[in-house]
Every structure is written in structure tokens, then in C-alpha cells.
Amino acid sequence: MLKKKKKINKKLNVKEIKYYIKKSKDKTINFLKRVKKDHLIRKYIKENILFITFVLVGVINSTMLRFFTMHTWENYLAFKPILADISILIIVGSFGYLFKPKNRFIYYVVFSIFFTAICMINSIYYTFYTSFASVSMLSLTQYIGEVGDAVTENVFEMKDMLYVIGPIIVILVGLRLKRKGYHKKIEIKKERKKKALYTLICGCVLAVIFTITLSSLEIGRFAKQWNREYIVMRFGIYIYQFNDVVASLQPKINSMFGYDNAMKTFKEYFKDKEPEATNEYTNIFEGKNVIVIHGESIQKNALGVKFNDQEVTPTLNRLSSEGMYFSNFYSQVSVGTSSDTEFTYNTSLMPAQNGTAFVSYFDRKYYATPQFLKDKGYYTFSMHGNNADFWNRRVMHENLGYDKFYSKETYKVSKDNTIGLGISDKSFFEQSIEKLKKIKEKGKPFYGLLITLTNHTPFSDVEKYGEFDVDIKNGGLTDEKTGEAIPSPYMEGTKLGNYFKSVHYADEALGEFIQALQDNGLMDNTVFILYGDHDGRLPKKDYNRFYNYDAATDTIKTEEDEGYVLFDEYQYELNRKVPFIIWTPDMKGTKLNKEITDVMGMYDVMPTLGNMLGFSNKYALGHDIFNIKDNNIVVFPNGNWVTNSLYYNSQKGEYFNLKEEAVSEDYIEKNNKYAEKLLNVSDDIIVFDLLKKQKEQDEKEFSKEGE
Ligand code: GP9
Ligand code: MN
């Protein structure tokens, strides 16, 4: 009986369904006929012109942003971000209908300005960091403020103003409507609600269509958020920014909830990690004093460059040829630039994925080089002629194990000894020598970090750098009137040209400092180390000029010309190398006087130096370069990585082959997984304070064993 009943029901259902399909088909056809007959589209546009303008302006601005930032066909032809932007704008715009016509105008103007601000900020930010902005940077605005000149001079471009046109159009449309009496129009609440609901449904349908088109890879990367270009290219800038807000709150939420998982992965990661083997460099510098120079924006490519037979960096050239020179070395900075390098150099961890380790995670436990040496009886210190709170160094240097931070308060800084951001390198070094003499008198081995400042973007205090021409004196140009030879301008007046002048100054200051160290006996039993903290963030077009300048005609060669040097995005990335040098006055000609060409990252410094100075950090993410050699991989915070064989761009899923050999898919897959795991473990260590938790667990176990 029951069975029969079911059957009847089923029959009825099919009939019903057929009926409804037919009914809705007829309805749609009738609706479309009506649309055509009554000019409904035209009518809709007319009645909703303000809303439509709001949506269009938002889409045009976001598309413009993508076009100005990511120059790939994949991006130019991308449809998904447009769909995502439209759905977001329609959803946000739908709520405008809840307001009475006279207030609706204000709603759309406010949100139009809001969305435009997102585009503008990201446009400016991208020029500076080649990445998209994060609200986690808000806590760092005080530092951006201080390098404000650098940002405006170096970064602000005319195109960033184009976005403003959008809200102006929304305002103009609104004012026109006002003149036509639109704001006086009476719309009852019910009608307004209906309009808002229909529009909202429309936006949601588009959002669902967009979601259906997403692949699992896209969803995975969206959840992780660090591959910013990739996300903007697929999800559009608005969803990216919304996700960023959520992701920025995540450290706090995560540290409350995801701990167990993070701890488990952390333990697994380090369980199988072999301790670094000893090698011919083990303990070679044990007990020696160490002076480390943090060379602001010193890029490797400046070494060896000459203008009119004058070397840009005679000091660095000498140090690199007499000492141990790591010539394939990269910094691994994220938004925390200088501070990220200090963090990675000292801890062998990667920069934080949200915010910066120095500012957002200063209270976590880290195993750091100064602390290891302090434990070995060293006096450890850092010196920097800038404000101690910049990058939160005052707090973080103490955490890393520096006994003392000699900051701006301990230096004499006046107008006369200021260049660019602050105290000139020459004055900084001169005053540091006096401090170093006193430190030596303490009779303890010492380890000190000196952070330079002059060679900081925008490199515009040119007249203070001293004479150094970056033109070509006898390039073949002649004065049209007199026929006399005149210099070809070459890099004069360009940012890169000014950079070379600035580096030349920094190099000269360094030369004087080394001389003073030697004159004062401070290089006795001392190892001198120098790293460039990150590249100078110089324009690609200047490099194109640098490599392709034709002095005889004062023109730039193009692809068709003989001797043209291609300088594309990959060359740019590879060119961001910085120098890393270990030097002592007596190294020349010994087995330590060599160039290491294997690829190496800032996170490899701690294991490499630690081996030489007699300590090791079990939780280092990098490797002793003399153990890993040709097998090394340098992972960047955005997921890109480089090996001796290739540079991989994880945002685009493309690579640049550095060797003639073919590269297998497996190789890329394996390294991608490695990079992803490393980035996650590093961030978990920082966010969940795992080194502290692990130490507590170890101590507990140890005391139990003792019972
Ligand atoms: C500021 C200096 C510069 O004290 O270290 O920092 P940066 O702007 O390069 O991160
Ligand atoms: Mn820096």
C-alpha cells in the first residue's frame, strides 16, 4: 500500500515539475518580450544610473590597477577578477537602495571613495614593494611616515591619480540627478526594500557563478593569502583586500585556535632534520671578535661597476677579492625590509607572513646569533644612528640577545652630518670607532652589528655624496656648434645613476671605517662581515638604460640592435642579489680567500657562521652552505624560490632556467612543496611562539627524567 502511494506521488511530482518548467519558460519568454517592447533595459539604466555608475567606476578602477601592476597576458585577459569585482560592487551597492533617494547619493559617493582608496593605495604600494598592500602594515605606518620622503619621491606616480576620476564621475552624476529633482523622488520603504533585495540577489548569483569557476588550487592559495599577486589576478583587488583584513586578524585568532596542528607539523618538520655536519670551517673563528655591517640597500650589481675607469665600490671590490665572497646571495625580505633581514640573518627564520616579526611578534622566543655568542661569554651589541624605536629595534634587539643597542641617543646628529634619512655613514662610523675602543677595553670578545643608513632610497641627496660622475667622458658625442667632445649623459639624472653615487659614498665611508679599525687595533683577532640588507628597489627602465646605452648616439638600444641585453622581470629578480662577505686582513691568499657561487639566502647565514663561530641552532630553516652546496634552495616570502638551476615564480607558475639542462615537473613540484612547508612552519613558529612552547616541554621532560 505504502509502495503504491509513493508511486502516485512520484508521478504527480514529474507532472508538476514539467508544468513548472513550462510555466517559467513562458514567463521568461514573456519577460524578454516585455523587455524588448517596453525598452526595460533603457528604463532600468535611466532609473538606476547612479548605482550603475558606482559599479562601473569600481570595476574600471580595479581593472586599471591590475593592468598597471601585473604585466602578463594571463592578467590582461583574466575574466574572473572582473566577475568577482562586479559581484562585490553589486552586493555593496544593493544596500544603497535601502536609503531614501536624497541620502543614496551620499552612500554611493562614500563607498566609491572607499573602493578608489583601495585601488590607489595598492597602486602606490605595488610600485614600492612589487606586491599588494596589507592592513597588517597599518601598525607600521609610523615607520612609513619616517621614510615618507622616500615613499613620495621614489614611488608616487601620475598614474596613481587616475583612480580619482572615478568618484568624481559618481559625484557629477549625483549632482546632475539632483538638479533633475531625483533626490526629491518619493520611494516608499517597501519599494526600496524590494529594489535592494533584487539587486542583492543579482550580486549573489554572480558571486555563486564566480565561486563555481574556482579551482582547488585557487581556493587553497586564497586561504593562505601570501601569494598576493596570484590572488588579485584571480579574485580581484576588493576580495583580496577583504580577505587580507580577515588574514591580518588571523595571527590573533590562530594563536588561540590552531596551536595543536601547528605544534604537530613543527615537531614533524624538525624530527627528521639532521644536525649540520662539521666541515673544514668548523670553529675556525671561535673566540674571535666579530664586526658585522648591515649595508643599507647595497646591491651586488654595484660591485665591479666602473664609470670613466673609476670603480663605484673600490672597498667592497677589495674585500670581496681578498676575503670569502658569497656572490650568489639573496636577502629574503618582506614588508619589514631592513628589520626582516635582521630577523632572518639572526634567527634563520623567514619574515612573518602578516605584519613583521620585529613589530607584531617582538614578544616571542627566538634562537638568535647574539644570544648564542652571549652564552659563550661575548659582549654583544648593535649600533645604528637612527631612532631606537624604528622597526621596534629597541625592544627586539634585546630579545635577540644584544647586551646593548647604541642608537641615535648615543650619537651626535646635527644638520651638518645628516644625509638623506639621518646621520651620514661617515659620521656614524667615526663616532662608532670611539664606542668600539671602549668596548675593546672591557676585555671580553665582542660581537657587534653596525647598521648603516645613508644609502637609503630615494638616493636624492646627491650633492652630499661627493663627486662621482656616472656619465661617459669620451663616448663619441660632440657639441653641434663647437665640434668639441662632450660627455654622454648615460646614467646622470637617473635614479640608478644617483644610486651609484650614493653607493660610492657608502663604500668610501666603509673604507675609512676599516682603516680606522686597523689603525686602532680593532681588527686584531677580529672577523669583519658585511651583508647588503636588500636591493635598492630601482626602476627596471634604468637598468635597461644601464645595459643598453649607446654612448655615441645617446640612445637606448632596442631588441633589433646588435649587443642588446634583455632585462626582463627575471633579470630584475636575479639582479636583486646582495653581497655577503667575510673578511680578515690576513685572509688574502689563504684557503678562506674564495668566491662561493652556490645560491645562498639570508637564512643560510646563521648555520654557516654558527659553524665557524662554534654554535648551532637546531631550529634553523637555512643550511650551512658548505654542507648543502649545490643542493641549496632559497625561498622568498612570496613563495618564489631560486636554486642553482632555476628561478621559479610561484605567482605566475613560470620559471627562468639558469642552466642549459631541462627541468622536470617533479623537480618543480618537490621544491614548491618544500617552499610551502618551510613558509608555513616558519610562520607557525612566530605566531604560536613554538620555540618557547617546545623549550617548556623539553624542560618538563628533563625534570621528569631527573625524578
Ligand atoms: C631605518 C633603516 C631603514 O632605521 O634601517 O629601514 P628600511 O626602510 O630599509 O626598512
Ligand atoms: Mn634597509
XYZ file of C-alpha atoms and ligand atoms in Angstrom:
718
model
C 0.000 0.000 0.000
C 2.722 2.321 1.032
C 4.622 1.444 -2.079
C 1.692 2.317 -4.278
C 1.227 5.659 -2.613
C 4.802 6.530 -3.255
C 4.426 5.711 -6.913
C 1.408 8.007 -7.267
C 3.348 10.795 -5.573
C 6.247 10.372 -7.909
C 4.008 10.553 -10.952
C 2.440 13.711 -9.643
C 5.879 15.232 -8.973
C 7.109 14.665 -12.504
C 3.961 16.216 -13.850
C 4.348 19.102 -11.535
C 7.944 19.646 -12.479
C 7.100 19.634 -16.165
C 4.354 22.120 -15.508
C 6.633 24.452 -13.623
C 9.342 24.229 -16.271
C 6.854 25.179 -18.934
C 5.450 27.959 -16.808
C 8.812 29.510 -16.054
C 9.860 29.126 -19.695
C 6.771 31.026 -20.788
C 7.339 33.598 -18.110
C 10.951 34.167 -19.225
C 9.940 34.473 -22.866
C 7.180 36.912 -21.949
C 9.580 38.857 -19.773
C 12.154 39.110 -22.558
C 9.438 40.196 -24.973
C 8.391 42.859 -22.487
C 11.976 43.928 -22.014
C 12.217 44.481 -25.733
C 8.819 46.078 -26.186
C 8.865 48.403 -23.205
C 12.595 49.272 -23.508
C 13.082 47.980 -19.980
C 16.884 47.993 -20.192
C 16.929 51.619 -21.179
C 14.412 52.345 -18.449
C 16.467 50.419 -15.866
C 19.620 52.307 -16.790
C 17.799 55.606 -16.577
C 16.324 54.865 -13.177
C 19.468 53.366 -11.706
C 22.161 55.458 -13.316
C 23.835 56.292 -10.013
C 24.100 52.661 -8.961
C 25.376 51.639 -12.421
C 27.985 54.406 -12.408
C 29.111 53.276 -8.975
C 29.570 49.690 -10.179
C 31.285 50.669 -13.427
C 33.705 53.042 -11.728
C 34.650 50.330 -9.240
C 35.251 47.768 -11.968
C 37.236 50.157 -14.173
C 39.468 51.232 -11.275
C 40.215 47.687 -10.164
C 40.899 46.557 -13.743
C 43.144 49.552 -14.273
C 45.073 48.638 -11.141
C 45.675 45.114 -12.391
C 46.756 46.395 -15.800
C 49.220 48.871 -14.292
C 50.757 46.342 -11.927
C 50.934 42.839 -13.405
C 52.143 42.829 -16.958
C 51.192 39.393 -18.239
C 48.716 38.261 -20.860
C 47.141 35.979 -18.308
C 46.280 39.065 -16.304
C 45.196 41.197 -19.252
C 42.797 38.504 -20.414
C 41.566 37.479 -16.978
C 37.803 37.430 -16.705
C 37.409 36.033 -13.204
C 38.567 39.119 -11.269
C 36.122 41.262 -13.255
C 33.272 38.918 -12.351
C 34.394 38.955 -8.719
C 34.618 42.764 -8.658
C 31.187 43.176 -10.250
C 29.536 40.847 -7.765
C 31.156 42.582 -4.780
C 30.199 46.025 -6.083
C 26.614 44.964 -6.789
C 26.283 43.420 -3.323
C 27.655 46.522 -1.610
C 25.701 48.783 -3.960
C 22.425 46.947 -3.318
C 22.295 48.302 0.227
C 22.266 51.820 -1.219
C 18.651 51.231 -2.229
C 17.639 50.975 1.400
C 18.279 54.694 1.687
C 15.896 57.375 0.518
C 16.984 58.863 -2.854
C 18.321 62.026 -1.201
C 20.704 60.013 1.046
C 21.508 57.373 -1.542
C 23.849 59.796 -3.280
C 26.000 60.084 -0.149
C 26.098 56.286 0.207
C 27.486 55.754 -3.302
C 29.983 58.596 -3.051
C 31.340 57.309 0.260
C 31.716 53.754 -0.997
C 33.126 54.905 -4.302
C 35.827 56.837 -2.429
C 36.426 53.797 -0.248
C 36.921 51.435 -3.206
C 39.032 54.018 -5.029
C 41.259 54.389 -1.973
C 41.859 50.629 -2.027
C 42.984 50.844 -5.661
C 45.139 53.928 -5.132
C 46.895 52.639 -2.036
C 47.614 49.347 -3.738
C 48.882 51.084 -6.842
C 51.391 53.135 -4.841
C 52.271 50.218 -2.626
C 52.934 47.979 -5.614
C 55.471 50.408 -7.068
C 57.391 50.248 -3.833
C 57.098 46.613 -2.811
C 56.042 44.834 -6.029
C 53.220 43.376 -4.013
C 49.770 44.366 -2.817
C 49.051 46.160 0.435
C 48.112 44.545 3.687
C 46.227 46.103 6.593
C 48.683 44.366 8.883
C 51.003 47.128 7.668
C 48.838 49.703 9.442
C 50.776 49.147 12.639
C 53.892 50.070 10.670
C 52.667 53.407 9.351
C 54.856 55.237 11.836
C 57.929 53.890 10.016
C 56.489 54.657 6.623
C 55.916 58.169 7.911
C 59.567 58.497 8.760
C 60.718 57.359 5.357
C 57.868 59.449 3.936
C 60.103 61.420 1.598
C 61.441 58.209 0.245
C 57.959 56.988 -0.487
C 56.685 60.123 -2.174
C 59.837 60.876 -4.152
C 60.513 57.366 -5.241
C 57.119 55.887 -5.609
C 54.259 58.273 -6.255
C 53.485 58.350 -9.960
C 50.952 60.219 -12.082
C 49.022 57.042 -12.862
C 48.107 56.772 -9.182
C 45.963 59.888 -9.593
C 43.877 58.404 -12.410
C 41.739 56.464 -9.949
C 40.358 59.703 -8.518
C 38.440 60.317 -11.741
C 36.038 57.518 -10.705
C 34.459 59.093 -7.613
C 34.447 62.470 -9.379
C 32.217 60.922 -12.053
C 29.931 59.452 -9.360
C 29.652 62.914 -7.775
C 28.930 64.580 -11.131
C 26.220 62.043 -11.961
C 24.722 62.526 -8.495
C 24.681 66.310 -8.854
C 23.054 66.069 -12.256
C 20.335 63.868 -10.794
C 19.866 66.338 -8.009
C 19.347 69.102 -10.499
C 16.707 66.962 -12.175
C 14.928 66.609 -8.840
C 15.824 62.918 -8.309
C 16.595 63.395 -4.644
C 13.091 64.656 -4.038
C 11.603 61.481 -5.513
C 9.443 59.629 -3.044
C 10.046 55.921 -2.730
C 8.141 54.037 -0.075
C 10.069 51.742 2.238
C 8.614 48.602 0.697
C 9.694 49.630 -2.766
C 13.211 50.462 -1.566
C 13.495 47.100 0.190
C 12.325 45.289 -2.922
C 14.900 47.063 -5.094
C 17.671 46.302 -2.593
C 16.666 42.651 -2.362
C 16.526 42.072 -6.128
C 19.882 43.750 -6.601
C 21.373 41.773 -3.759
C 20.093 38.514 -5.264
C 21.611 39.501 -8.581
C 25.006 40.133 -6.906
C 24.809 36.850 -5.012
C 24.013 34.882 -8.166
C 27.106 36.351 -9.831
C 29.145 35.546 -6.724
C 27.947 31.920 -6.876
C 28.829 31.685 -10.573
C 32.274 33.070 -9.745
C 32.761 30.574 -6.908
C 31.830 27.640 -9.154
C 34.611 28.608 -11.586
C 37.306 28.385 -8.910
C 39.838 25.551 -8.876
C 41.004 23.908 -5.650
C 44.448 25.478 -6.155
C 42.883 28.922 -6.300
C 40.848 28.288 -3.173
C 43.927 26.917 -1.368
C 46.021 29.960 -2.212
C 43.197 32.276 -1.276
C 43.088 30.717 2.172
C 46.838 31.143 2.661
C 46.884 34.705 1.283
C 50.666 35.120 0.931
C 50.708 34.755 -2.841
C 49.238 38.215 -3.218
C 49.635 38.756 -6.976
C 48.057 35.410 -7.670
C 45.041 36.256 -5.530
C 44.497 39.691 -7.070
C 44.814 38.156 -10.540
C 42.021 35.654 -9.771
C 39.847 37.279 -7.127
C 40.243 40.962 -7.909
C 41.525 43.625 -5.570
C 38.376 44.022 -3.455
C 38.025 40.397 -2.427
C 41.790 40.296 -1.908
C 41.623 43.237 0.464
C 38.674 41.826 2.347
C 40.481 38.522 2.710
C 43.556 40.414 3.840
C 41.633 42.005 6.700
C 40.487 38.573 7.810
C 44.004 37.162 7.363
C 45.500 40.017 9.378
C 43.275 39.208 12.289
C 44.275 35.611 11.900
C 47.523 35.706 13.933
C 45.438 36.556 16.969
C 42.656 34.135 16.143
C 45.119 31.458 15.038
C 47.235 31.685 18.126
C 44.053 30.916 20.027
C 42.801 28.039 17.917
C 45.282 26.400 15.533
C 48.005 25.630 18.063
C 47.738 21.814 18.186
C 48.031 21.423 14.469
C 50.917 23.870 14.243
C 52.834 22.139 17.014
C 52.339 18.766 15.358
C 53.643 19.970 11.983
C 56.525 21.752 13.694
C 57.595 18.594 15.529
C 57.361 16.515 12.359
C 59.388 19.076 10.426
C 62.297 19.078 12.814
C 62.121 15.392 13.795
C 63.810 14.191 10.627
C 66.137 17.146 10.263
C 69.736 16.029 10.543
C 72.011 18.294 12.580
C 74.542 20.147 10.418
C 77.705 18.090 9.878
C 81.074 19.520 10.816
C 83.326 20.577 7.959
C 86.691 22.235 7.300
C 85.301 25.551 8.570
C 84.015 24.293 11.913
C 85.153 26.578 14.771
C 87.683 28.464 12.608
C 86.607 31.766 14.137
C 85.767 30.521 17.604
C 86.517 33.152 20.242
C 87.298 35.873 17.695
C 85.677 39.305 17.797
C 83.078 39.891 15.112
C 82.037 43.165 13.481
C 79.034 42.894 11.183
C 77.989 45.636 8.774
C 74.349 45.796 7.750
C 74.826 47.604 4.425
C 71.659 49.552 3.680
C 70.411 48.747 0.149
C 73.816 47.552 -1.049
C 73.139 45.519 -4.130
C 75.615 43.072 -5.565
C 75.465 44.547 -9.045
C 77.223 47.739 -7.893
C 80.378 45.735 -7.213
C 82.725 45.790 -10.169
C 80.918 48.618 -11.989
C 83.130 51.430 -13.299
C 82.420 54.845 -14.754
C 85.249 56.517 -16.647
C 87.614 53.939 -15.109
C 86.512 54.835 -11.587
C 85.188 51.955 -9.505
C 81.822 52.528 -7.805
C 82.810 50.313 -4.867
C 86.615 50.082 -4.556
C 86.377 48.994 -0.894
C 83.829 46.251 -1.473
C 85.731 45.092 -4.542
C 88.874 44.749 -2.421
C 87.078 42.962 0.439
C 85.370 40.541 -1.933
C 88.589 39.696 -3.725
C 90.652 39.298 -0.543
C 88.051 37.528 1.595
C 85.344 34.919 1.368
C 82.803 36.238 -1.087
C 79.344 34.737 -1.495
C 78.413 36.087 -4.896
C 75.080 34.332 -5.427
C 73.429 35.585 -2.280
C 69.875 36.868 -1.748
C 68.136 38.688 1.061
C 64.656 37.330 1.815
C 62.735 40.362 2.910
C 59.019 41.018 3.001
C 57.314 44.270 4.029
C 59.648 44.630 7.010
C 62.675 45.305 4.733
C 65.657 46.180 6.981
C 64.086 44.562 10.032
C 63.186 41.414 8.098
C 66.794 40.991 7.089
C 67.968 41.491 10.668
C 65.414 38.924 11.769
C 66.312 36.301 9.166
C 70.051 36.917 9.499
C 69.897 36.424 13.261
C 67.369 33.593 13.571
C 67.388 31.681 10.274
C 63.593 32.054 10.163
C 61.560 33.685 7.407
C 59.852 37.074 7.866
C 56.306 36.981 9.262
C 53.512 36.488 6.745
C 51.316 39.143 8.314
C 52.881 42.274 9.773
C 56.540 41.966 10.708
C 58.340 39.851 13.262
C 60.007 42.950 14.742
C 56.783 44.886 15.274
C 53.994 42.324 15.583
C 55.833 39.390 17.179
C 58.554 41.001 19.262
C 57.487 39.089 22.369
C 58.104 35.574 21.019
C 61.093 33.401 21.798
C 63.764 33.195 19.119
C 67.112 31.438 18.990
C 69.392 34.170 17.727
C 73.084 34.607 16.944
C 73.766 37.347 19.546
C 72.238 35.192 22.285
C 74.347 32.160 21.335
C 77.502 34.267 21.468
C 76.446 35.958 24.671
C 76.129 32.487 26.168
C 79.708 31.870 25.029
C 80.955 34.862 27.000
C 80.790 37.550 24.319
C 79.765 41.163 24.823
C 77.082 41.658 22.163
C 75.863 44.999 20.857
C 74.241 46.770 17.941
C 74.787 50.312 16.633
C 72.510 52.424 14.477
C 72.344 56.210 14.232
C 68.577 56.275 13.826
C 65.714 56.420 16.297
C 65.790 53.326 18.550
C 62.097 52.679 18.073
C 62.343 52.498 14.332
C 61.282 48.960 13.431
C 60.868 48.411 17.165
C 64.594 47.714 17.403
C 64.867 48.929 20.992
C 62.701 46.032 22.133
C 63.607 43.443 19.555
C 67.384 43.792 19.792
C 67.146 42.971 23.460
C 65.012 39.936 22.672
C 67.605 38.729 20.132
C 70.298 38.866 22.781
C 72.180 42.107 22.195
C 73.546 43.368 25.508
C 73.282 46.971 24.353
C 71.801 48.943 21.486
C 73.729 52.135 20.727
C 71.028 54.130 18.936
C 70.588 57.776 17.878
C 70.558 58.952 21.508
C 74.203 57.944 21.821
C 75.354 59.745 18.627
C 75.811 63.415 17.868
C 73.459 64.127 14.996
C 73.157 67.604 13.519
C 72.236 69.223 10.231
C 75.905 69.149 9.246
C 76.325 65.405 9.496
C 72.939 64.450 8.066
C 72.420 62.894 4.657
C 69.069 61.588 3.455
C 67.256 59.827 6.293
C 69.688 60.760 9.058
C 73.245 60.553 10.296
C 75.760 60.139 7.464
C 77.650 56.860 7.323
C 80.988 58.668 7.665
C 79.956 60.381 10.866
C 78.269 57.233 12.156
C 81.408 55.164 11.638
C 83.673 57.855 13.080
C 81.621 58.031 16.280
C 81.269 54.241 16.411
C 85.059 53.842 16.470
C 85.147 55.696 19.794
C 82.494 53.371 21.191
C 84.317 50.318 19.860
C 87.555 51.398 21.567
C 85.719 51.453 24.883
C 84.108 48.090 24.175
C 87.512 46.578 23.473
C 88.717 47.809 26.846
C 86.130 45.577 28.513
C 88.492 42.713 27.704
C 85.735 40.373 26.536
C 85.372 39.026 22.994
C 82.770 41.159 21.269
C 80.125 40.699 18.594
C 78.625 43.862 17.116
C 76.208 44.782 14.372
C 76.526 48.221 12.749
C 73.524 49.285 10.681
C 74.267 51.929 8.052
C 71.751 54.486 6.831
C 72.981 56.796 4.084
C 72.407 54.504 1.124
C 68.659 54.542 1.628
C 66.111 55.186 -1.068
C 65.384 57.709 -2.712
C 69.133 58.464 -3.131
C 68.370 62.103 -3.853
C 70.776 63.922 -1.534
C 73.227 63.740 -4.427
C 75.215 66.898 -3.689
C 76.188 65.453 -0.309
C 77.591 62.195 -1.700
C 80.691 63.904 -3.130
C 81.986 63.972 -6.703
C 81.310 60.861 -8.703
C 80.275 61.150 -12.338
C 78.103 58.485 -13.878
C 78.399 59.770 -17.447
C 80.780 58.643 -20.201
C 83.504 61.183 -20.824
C 84.681 60.090 -24.250
C 81.644 58.341 -25.593
C 81.831 59.945 -29.020
C 79.368 62.813 -28.601
C 80.352 66.254 -29.873
C 78.893 69.689 -29.376
C 76.993 70.637 -32.542
C 78.202 74.222 -32.512
C 81.797 73.971 -31.397
C 82.528 70.414 -32.580
C 84.208 69.712 -29.253
C 83.864 66.356 -27.482
C 81.191 66.351 -24.758
C 80.322 63.645 -22.222
C 77.448 61.287 -22.994
C 74.968 61.673 -20.092
C 74.482 57.897 -19.618
C 73.210 57.407 -16.018
C 73.357 61.069 -14.967
C 69.966 62.256 -13.720
C 68.524 58.751 -13.350
C 67.601 57.061 -10.093
C 70.049 54.244 -10.761
C 72.742 56.828 -11.510
C 72.066 58.524 -8.180
C 72.114 55.116 -6.535
C 75.647 54.502 -7.839
C 76.724 57.882 -6.461
C 75.174 57.010 -3.117
C 76.771 53.555 -3.018
C 80.093 55.149 -3.896
C 79.731 57.364 -0.841
C 78.738 54.406 1.371
C 81.711 52.427 0.067
C 84.094 55.292 0.784
C 82.717 55.577 4.322
C 83.244 51.859 4.751
C 86.842 52.125 3.507
C 87.575 54.851 6.043
C 85.962 52.774 8.782
C 88.071 49.699 8.041
C 91.186 51.857 8.020
C 90.199 53.336 11.394
C 89.521 49.850 12.783
C 93.005 48.769 11.734
C 94.656 51.952 12.999
C 93.067 51.418 16.406
C 93.945 47.740 16.684
C 90.273 46.851 16.476
C 90.801 44.409 13.624
C 93.235 42.325 15.701
C 91.701 38.933 16.247
C 88.529 40.261 14.600
C 86.406 38.967 11.741
C 84.704 41.543 9.536
C 81.380 40.589 7.967
C 79.199 42.557 5.581
C 75.810 41.920 4.006
C 73.547 44.054 1.831
C 70.185 44.136 3.585
C 68.048 44.191 0.419
C 68.105 45.631 -3.073
C 67.669 49.336 -3.808
C 64.200 48.879 -5.402
C 65.326 50.669 -8.526
C 63.308 51.087 -11.708
C 63.644 48.403 -14.360
C 63.816 51.020 -17.091
C 67.006 52.428 -15.531
C 68.624 49.019 -15.741
C 67.578 48.787 -19.352
C 69.373 52.087 -19.914
C 72.370 50.920 -17.924
C 72.839 47.787 -20.023
C 71.743 49.122 -23.406
C 73.078 52.645 -23.622
C 74.733 53.705 -26.866
C 77.127 56.467 -25.842
C 77.978 57.508 -29.384
C 74.369 58.370 -30.244
C 72.989 58.987 -26.742
C 70.185 56.488 -27.412
C 68.977 53.207 -25.908
C 69.416 50.064 -27.973
C 66.334 48.048 -28.819
C 65.880 44.327 -29.472
C 66.816 44.796 -33.126
C 70.182 46.358 -32.295
C 73.402 44.432 -32.021
C 74.616 43.894 -28.473
C 71.150 44.444 -26.973
C 70.884 42.992 -23.458
C 67.482 41.730 -22.409
C 66.488 42.943 -18.948
C 63.093 41.477 -18.182
C 61.306 40.594 -14.922
C 63.527 37.589 -14.311
C 66.723 39.537 -14.835
C 65.326 42.071 -12.429
C 64.673 39.433 -9.773
C 68.066 37.792 -10.235
C 69.676 41.208 -10.112
C 68.342 41.781 -6.592
C 71.264 39.809 -5.190
C 73.171 41.445 -2.360
C 76.800 40.904 -1.330
C 77.788 38.755 1.616
C 81.453 38.936 2.564
C 83.589 37.546 5.376
C 86.972 39.248 5.612
C 90.027 39.485 7.802
C 93.140 41.486 6.923
C 95.220 38.318 6.610
C 92.801 36.207 4.561
C 94.220 37.008 1.144
C 95.845 34.012 -0.491
C 94.684 31.543 2.177
C 92.166 28.738 1.686
C 89.493 31.083 3.016
C 90.061 33.563 0.209
C 87.497 32.273 -2.260
C 84.282 33.015 -4.088
C 81.264 30.836 -3.295
C 78.922 30.782 -6.250
C 76.257 28.384 -4.949
C 72.946 30.084 -4.404
C 72.508 31.174 -0.792
C 69.902 33.089 1.208
C 69.948 35.236 4.314
C 68.568 32.281 6.279
C 71.718 30.292 5.483
C 73.958 32.791 7.258
C 73.217 31.668 10.807
C 74.032 27.972 10.177
C 77.101 28.878 8.085
C 78.508 31.446 10.512
C 77.428 29.413 13.541
C 79.598 26.541 12.335
C 82.562 28.909 12.068
C 81.956 30.548 15.449
C 81.150 27.332 17.297
C 77.399 27.244 17.865
C 74.409 25.695 16.175
C 70.668 26.310 16.133
C 68.577 23.176 15.876
C 65.605 25.182 14.605
C 67.331 26.964 11.739
C 65.489 26.841 8.432
C 68.562 27.540 6.331
C 71.699 25.444 5.916
C 75.429 25.682 6.239
C 76.280 26.483 2.628
C 79.447 24.383 2.865
C 77.321 21.318 3.621
C 74.396 21.832 1.286
C 76.460 23.314 -1.577
C 74.848 22.771 -4.974
C 71.594 21.467 -3.465
C 70.545 24.684 -1.838
C 67.223 26.428 -2.353
C 66.394 29.997 -1.387
C 62.720 30.510 -0.625
C 61.281 34.014 -0.763
C 58.416 35.196 1.457
C 56.029 35.360 -1.527
C 56.621 31.683 -2.346
C 59.066 32.252 -5.215
C 62.299 30.297 -4.951
C 65.664 30.010 -6.617
C 68.171 27.170 -6.904
C 71.373 26.877 -8.907
C 69.184 25.567 -11.740
C 66.223 27.880 -11.931
C 64.281 30.824 -10.612
C 60.658 29.907 -10.002
C 57.891 32.495 -9.919
C 55.112 30.942 -7.885
C 52.709 33.795 -8.597
C 52.731 33.023 -12.285
C 53.667 29.347 -12.126
C 56.517 30.135 -14.536
C 60.261 29.769 -14.287
C 63.515 31.006 -15.700
C 66.089 28.351 -16.450
C 69.556 29.182 -15.160
C 71.228 26.182 -16.741
C 71.021 24.604 -20.146
C 69.600 21.362 -18.706
C 65.896 20.600 -18.970
C 63.915 20.848 -15.726
C 61.423 18.158 -14.762
C 57.920 18.775 -13.434
C 58.875 16.636 -10.433
C 61.709 18.955 -9.547
C 59.406 21.951 -9.531
C 56.692 20.116 -7.626
C 59.165 18.921 -5.000
C 60.616 22.383 -4.461
C 57.192 24.005 -4.386
C 56.180 21.660 -1.594
C 59.430 22.340 0.225
C 58.906 26.110 -0.049
C 55.319 25.929 1.117
C 56.145 23.751 4.108
C 59.050 25.943 5.111
C 56.991 29.123 4.919
C 54.207 27.590 6.980
C 56.479 26.154 9.659
C 58.333 29.446 9.918
C 55.147 31.421 10.347
C 53.750 28.925 12.854
C 56.928 29.272 14.936
C 56.421 33.016 15.023
C 52.651 33.135 15.515
C 52.327 30.316 18.077
C 55.590 31.000 19.870
C 56.534 27.370 19.244
C 60.190 27.674 20.262
C 59.109 28.751 23.718
C 56.476 26.012 23.966
C 58.954 23.378 22.803
C 61.534 24.570 25.321
C 58.973 24.354 28.120
C 58.055 20.824 27.070
C 61.720 19.800 26.883
C 62.382 21.206 30.343
C 59.357 19.370 31.755
C 60.539 16.092 30.287
C 64.044 16.700 31.533
C 62.878 17.318 35.092
C 60.682 14.188 34.949
C 63.687 12.092 33.884
C 65.633 13.503 36.803
C 62.990 12.416 39.343
C 65.932 52.726 9.339
C 66.659 51.901 8.368
C 65.882 51.741 7.080
O 66.472 52.805 10.598
O 67.146 50.721 8.878
O 64.972 50.723 7.071
P 64.294 50.229 5.701
O 63.449 51.374 5.188
O 65.377 49.865 4.740
O 63.490 49.046 6.100
Mn 67.075 48.622 4.668
